[in-house]
Tab-separated table of C-alpha atoms in Angstrom:
chain	number	residue	atom	x	y	z
A	1	MET	CA	55.303	-20.563	-23.418
A	2	GLN	CA	54.833	-17.053	-21.817
A	3	GLN	CA	52.149	-16.885	-19.127
A	4	ARG	CA	49.043	-14.732	-20.262
A	5	SER	CA	48.328	-12.578	-17.352
A	6	VAL	CA	45.140	-10.367	-17.034
A	7	THR	CA	43.360	-8.309	-14.464
A	8	ILE	CA	39.588	-8.488	-13.785
A	9	SER	CA	37.063	-6.146	-12.409
A	10	THR	CA	33.459	-6.768	-11.046
A	11	HIS	CA	32.543	-3.209	-10.041
A	12	ASN	CA	29.208	-2.936	-8.405
A	13	GLY	CA	27.217	0.380	-8.112
A	14	SER	CA	23.804	2.018	-8.274
A	15	LYS	CA	24.182	4.401	-11.292
A	16	VAL	CA	22.236	2.749	-14.244
A	17	ALA	CA	22.175	4.376	-17.587
A	18	ARG	CA	19.931	2.129	-19.809
A	19	GLU	CA	19.722	4.512	-22.853
A	20	HIS	CA	23.639	4.447	-22.853
A	21	ASN	CA	23.749	0.776	-22.348
A	22	ILE	CA	21.314	-0.008	-25.184
A	23	ARG	CA	23.151	2.517	-27.466
A	24	SER	CA	19.987	4.734	-28.023
A	25	PRO	CA	20.980	6.995	-30.986
A	26	GLN	CA	19.803	10.113	-29.141
A	27	VAL	CA	22.353	9.387	-26.389
A	28	VAL	CA	25.205	7.831	-28.240
A	29	SER	CA	25.210	10.889	-30.687
A	30	GLN	CA	26.290	12.974	-27.753
A	31	GLU	CA	28.918	10.618	-26.418
A	32	LYS	CA	31.987	11.035	-28.306
A	33	HIS	CA	33.922	8.246	-26.768
A	34	ILE	CA	31.709	5.671	-28.538
A	35	ASP	CA	32.576	4.456	-32.045
A	36	PRO	CA	29.261	4.425	-33.945
A	37	ASN	CA	30.663	1.625	-36.157
A	38	GLY	CA	31.900	-0.387	-33.062
A	39	LYS	CA	30.355	-3.615	-31.762
A	40	PHE	CA	27.924	-3.993	-28.986
A	41	GLU	CA	25.304	-6.614	-28.248
A	42	ILE	CA	22.072	-6.643	-26.084
A	43	TRP	CA	21.861	-9.925	-24.340
A	44	ILE	CA	19.018	-9.021	-21.934
A	45	ASP	CA	16.858	-5.904	-21.788
A	46	GLU	CA	13.790	-5.318	-19.802
A	47	LYS	CA	12.538	-1.861	-18.821
A	48	PRO	CA	12.750	-1.381	-15.029
A	49	ARG	CA	9.059	-0.221	-14.603
A	50	GLU	CA	7.985	-3.377	-16.535
A	51	ALA	CA	10.229	-5.608	-14.547
A	52	TYR	CA	8.781	-4.241	-11.342
A	53	GLN	CA	5.302	-4.991	-12.406
A	54	ARG	CA	6.461	-8.744	-13.269
A	55	ILE	CA	8.465	-9.283	-10.130
A	56	PHE	CA	6.444	-7.389	-7.406
A	57	GLY	CA	2.939	-6.949	-8.951
A	58	GLU	CA	1.525	-9.914	-7.208
A	59	ALA	CA	2.985	-8.960	-3.877
A	60	LEU	CA	1.690	-5.582	-4.194
A	61	GLU	CA	-1.876	-6.602	-4.974
A	62	GLU	CA	-1.831	-8.958	-1.968
A	63	TYR	CA	-0.501	-6.316	0.251
A	64	ASN	CA	-3.153	-3.716	-0.754
A	65	ALA	CA	-5.909	-6.357	-0.427
A	66	ARG	CA	-4.963	-6.653	3.381
A	67	GLN	CA	-5.190	-2.946	4.033
A	68	THR	CA	-8.318	-1.632	5.628
A	69	ARG	CA	-7.396	1.955	5.245
A	70	LYS	CA	-7.098	3.512	1.874
A	71	ASP	CA	-4.113	5.813	2.931
A	72	ARG	CA	-1.943	2.674	3.803
A	73	LYS	CA	-2.247	1.134	0.234
A	74	LYS	CA	0.574	1.376	-2.185
A	75	GLU	CA	-0.088	2.804	-5.605
A	76	ASN	CA	3.149	2.069	-7.437
A	77	TYR	CA	6.014	0.164	-5.870
A	78	TYR	CA	8.576	1.274	-8.472
A	79	ASP	CA	7.871	4.958	-7.956
A	80	GLU	CA	8.031	4.309	-4.147
A	81	ILE	CA	11.550	2.771	-4.419
A	82	CYS	CA	12.712	5.620	-6.808
A	83	LYS	CA	11.920	8.103	-4.084
A	84	ASP	CA	13.448	6.041	-1.351
A	85	THR	CA	16.690	7.725	-0.394
A	86	LYS	CA	18.094	4.554	1.271
A	87	LYS	CA	17.254	2.083	-1.773
A	88	HIS	CA	17.964	1.937	-5.501
A	89	ALA	CA	15.329	0.669	-7.932
A	90	VAL	CA	18.115	-1.063	-9.975
A	91	TYR	CA	21.757	-1.737	-9.327
A	92	GLU	CA	24.514	-2.174	-12.022
A	93	MET	CA	27.729	-4.329	-11.971
A	94	ILE	CA	30.303	-3.532	-14.773
A	95	VAL	CA	32.453	-6.594	-15.587
A	96	GLY	CA	35.551	-6.726	-17.461
A	97	VAL	CA	38.795	-8.640	-18.426
A	98	TYR	CA	41.883	-6.402	-18.997
A	99	GLY	CA	45.462	-6.936	-19.825
A	100	LYS	CA	47.868	-5.697	-22.539
A	101	ASN	CA	51.087	-7.205	-24.103
A	102	PRO	CA	54.327	-4.970	-24.232
A	103	ASP	CA	53.433	-4.137	-27.778
A	104	GLY	CA	50.086	-2.866	-26.875
A	105	THR	CA	48.044	-5.774	-28.098
A	106	SER	CA	45.383	-7.387	-25.929
A	107	VAL	CA	46.433	-10.434	-23.866
A	108	ALA	CA	43.205	-12.202	-24.512
A	109	THR	CA	41.565	-12.113	-27.901
A	110	ASN	CA	38.127	-10.423	-28.346
A	111	ASP	CA	36.435	-13.802	-28.762
A	112	GLU	CA	37.882	-15.116	-25.614
A	113	LYS	CA	36.708	-11.982	-23.645
A	114	ARG	CA	33.221	-12.261	-25.074
A	115	HIS	CA	32.940	-15.941	-24.322
A	116	ILE	CA	34.029	-15.419	-20.777
A	117	LEU	CA	31.791	-12.516	-20.111
A	118	LYS	CA	28.884	-14.393	-21.837
A	119	ALA	CA	29.445	-17.342	-19.566
A	120	PHE	CA	29.486	-15.088	-16.565
A	121	VAL	CA	25.949	-13.829	-17.621
A	122	ASP	CA	24.438	-17.233	-18.670
A	123	ASN	CA	25.211	-18.632	-15.131
A	124	TRP	CA	24.141	-15.517	-13.286
A	125	HIS	CA	20.707	-16.932	-12.360
A	126	ILE	CA	22.227	-20.111	-10.747
A	127	ARG	CA	24.776	-17.935	-8.590
A	128	ASN	CA	22.252	-15.176	-7.843
A	129	PRO	CA	18.550	-16.443	-7.523
A	130	HIS	CA	17.700	-13.320	-5.553
A	131	LEU	CA	19.286	-10.807	-7.900
A	132	GLU	CA	16.990	-10.654	-11.013
A	133	LEU	CA	19.030	-9.667	-14.009
A	134	ILE	CA	16.939	-7.217	-16.218
A	135	GLY	CA	19.785	-6.016	-18.484
A	136	ALA	CA	23.023	-7.420	-19.911
A	137	TYR	CA	24.908	-5.358	-22.403
A	138	PHE	CA	28.229	-6.093	-24.223
A	139	HIS	CA	30.169	-3.114	-25.225
A	140	ALA	CA	33.204	-3.472	-27.492
A	141	ASP	CA	32.732	0.015	-29.109
A	142	GLU	CA	34.599	2.304	-26.802
A	143	PRO	CA	38.170	2.540	-28.164
A	144	ASN	CA	39.554	4.136	-24.804
A	145	SER	CA	38.128	1.322	-22.791
A	146	ASP	CA	38.435	-2.457	-22.919
A	147	ILE	CA	35.716	-4.777	-23.789
A	148	HIS	CA	33.220	-5.006	-20.831
A	149	ILE	CA	29.631	-5.768	-19.953
A	150	HIS	CA	26.951	-3.734	-17.998
A	151	LEU	CA	24.753	-5.892	-15.765
A	152	ASP	CA	21.538	-4.371	-14.375
A	153	TYR	CA	19.774	-6.210	-11.649
A	154	ILE	CA	17.025	-5.866	-8.979
A	155	PRO	CA	17.491	-7.485	-5.516
A	156	ILE	CA	14.526	-9.555	-4.571
A	157	ALA	CA	13.931	-10.348	-0.817
A	158	THR	CA	11.144	-12.949	-0.267
A	159	ASP	CA	9.128	-14.118	2.725
A	160	CYS	CA	9.120	-10.632	4.385
A	161	THR	CA	7.066	-10.440	7.477
A	162	ARG	CA	6.510	-6.634	7.498
A	163	GLY	CA	4.982	-4.814	4.468
A	164	MET	CA	5.010	-6.642	1.170
A	165	LYS	CA	6.034	-10.320	1.214
A	166	THR	CA	8.392	-9.719	-1.703
A	167	GLN	CA	10.449	-6.537	-1.673
A	168	ASN	CA	13.469	-4.703	-3.008
A	169	SER	CA	16.212	-5.138	-0.343
A	170	LEU	CA	19.936	-5.815	-1.383
A	171	SER	CA	21.068	-6.929	2.132
A	172	ARG	CA	18.131	-9.296	2.577
A	173	ALA	CA	18.425	-10.672	-0.991
A	174	LEU	CA	22.214	-11.340	-0.348
A	175	GLN	CA	21.435	-12.885	3.052
A	176	GLN	CA	19.028	-15.227	1.426
A	177	GLN	CA	21.786	-16.308	-0.958
A	178	GLY	CA	23.875	-17.329	2.098
A	179	PHE	CA	25.972	-14.328	2.808
A	180	LYS	CA	26.207	-12.969	6.404
A	181	ALA	CA	27.903	-9.854	7.491
A	182	HIS	CA	31.005	-10.365	9.666
A	183	GLY	CA	32.741	-7.414	11.247
A	184	SER	CA	33.745	-5.196	8.201
A	185	GLN	CA	32.979	-7.914	5.771
A	186	THR	CA	29.398	-6.927	4.699
A	187	GLU	CA	27.177	-9.214	2.697
A	188	GLN	CA	27.843	-7.129	-0.493
A	189	ILE	CA	31.727	-7.213	0.047
A	190	GLN	CA	31.590	-10.981	0.347
A	191	TRP	CA	29.291	-11.487	-2.581
A	192	GLU	CA	31.510	-9.222	-4.832
A	193	ALA	CA	34.426	-11.192	-3.896
A	194	ARG	CA	32.569	-14.441	-4.913
A	195	GLU	CA	31.688	-12.891	-8.222
A	196	ASN	CA	35.219	-11.871	-8.758
A	197	GLN	CA	36.566	-15.248	-8.010
A	198	TYR	CA	33.943	-16.881	-10.343
A	199	LEU	CA	35.119	-14.598	-13.202
A	200	GLY	CA	38.759	-15.590	-12.373
A	201	ARG	CA	37.754	-19.238	-12.818
A	202	LEU	CA	36.259	-18.551	-16.108
A	203	CYS	CA	39.447	-16.776	-17.208
A	204	GLY	CA	41.383	-19.799	-16.076
A	205	SER	CA	39.444	-22.120	-18.301
A	206	TYR	CA	40.937	-20.066	-21.191
A	207	GLY	CA	44.437	-20.276	-19.920
A	208	LEU	CA	44.485	-16.931	-18.553
A	209	TYR	CA	46.382	-16.148	-15.202
A	210	VAL	CA	44.519	-13.505	-13.167
A	211	ARG	CA	46.616	-11.057	-11.227
A	212	HIS	CA	45.098	-9.385	-8.094
A	213	PRO	CA	47.145	-6.140	-7.558
A	214	GLY	CA	47.526	-5.229	-3.996
A	215	THR	CA	46.063	-8.416	-2.511
A	216	ARG	CA	47.697	-11.287	-0.545
A	217	GLU	CA	48.289	-14.498	-2.462
A	218	HIS	CA	46.823	-16.618	0.207
A	219	LEU	CA	43.118	-16.896	1.009
A	220	ASP	CA	41.749	-15.315	4.127
A	221	THR	CA	38.899	-16.739	6.029
A	222	GLU	CA	36.202	-14.878	4.048
A	223	SER	CA	37.876	-15.594	0.694
A	224	TYR	CA	37.972	-19.348	1.694
A	225	LYS	CA	34.324	-19.359	2.364
A	226	ALA	CA	33.619	-17.695	-0.955
A	227	GLN	CA	35.819	-20.138	-2.732
A	228	LYS	CA	33.884	-23.068	-1.161
A	229	GLN	CA	30.623	-21.392	-2.320
A	230	LEU	CA	32.189	-20.987	-5.752
A	231	GLU	CA	32.958	-24.666	-5.917
A	232	ALA	CA	29.306	-25.453	-5.003
A	233	ILE	CA	28.072	-23.276	-7.723
A	234	ASN	CA	30.198	-24.747	-10.250
A	235	GLN	CA	28.955	-28.105	-9.339
A	236	GLN	CA	25.320	-26.907	-9.820
A	237	ILE	CA	26.218	-25.535	-13.175
A	238	LEU	CA	27.675	-28.737	-14.275
A	239	GLU	CA	24.466	-30.523	-13.113
A	240	ARG	CA	22.281	-28.177	-14.902
A	241	LYS	CA	24.259	-28.601	-18.161
A	242	GLU	CA	24.008	-32.441	-17.838
A	243	GLU	CA	20.148	-32.019	-17.522
C-alpha cells in the first residue's frame, strides 16, 4: 500500500480578519477567491471587545479600585492594547493539512482533514490554558487554497505583580505554560513546534505520514522537549475523555 504523505502548517501571526473569517456578506462579496457556494463552518466566535470584558473585566475593576489618582485609572483595556505598538489585542494561527496525489487529487479526504482540524481545536484548551480561543473558523470554500482553519486567541498572563493582575502578554502566557526561552529558541518558537507536532500526531492517527521539508529527521534538544510535553498533553486528553 502506498504511503499517504502530507505536509502540515501551523502558521502564527497577529493579523486577524474576523469579518473574513465569519464570511460576512459585505466582505466576501469583494473577495473573488471565495466560492459563495463553498463550505465553511464557524466553530467558535466571540467578538474581541466582548471577550476582553469577560477575561479582563474583573482585573480591570480591581486595578482601578486600588488607584488613588484618577489619571492612573484605565478606562478600557481593549482600546489600550489596540493602541499599544508592542502588543496585539488578538493573535491568529492558521492551520492546515496539505498534500496532492500525482493526478491532482487530495491525499487526505475532506472528512479526514475536517476531523483532524476539529480535534486540534477541541483539545486546544487542554494544551493552551493561557491562550483563550475566541474564534475557530473552518474554510473549505477557497478553490485555490486547501482546507484550513483560522484560530483567533488572546494570551492571558495571570498573577502579574505590576499593573492589572491579569494581562495580555504572549511571552508571559507561554512561560506560564512551561516554555522558557533558550538562545534563539524563543517561547513562541518552541510553542509553535509543539503545536505542529501535535497536529502531526493527529494526522498519524488517520494513517497520514507527515513530511517536514528542509528539517532534520532526528529530534534536536528543543524538539525532544516538545515531544515530551506533547506526550504529557496526550495523556491529559485521554484522562479527560475517560472522565
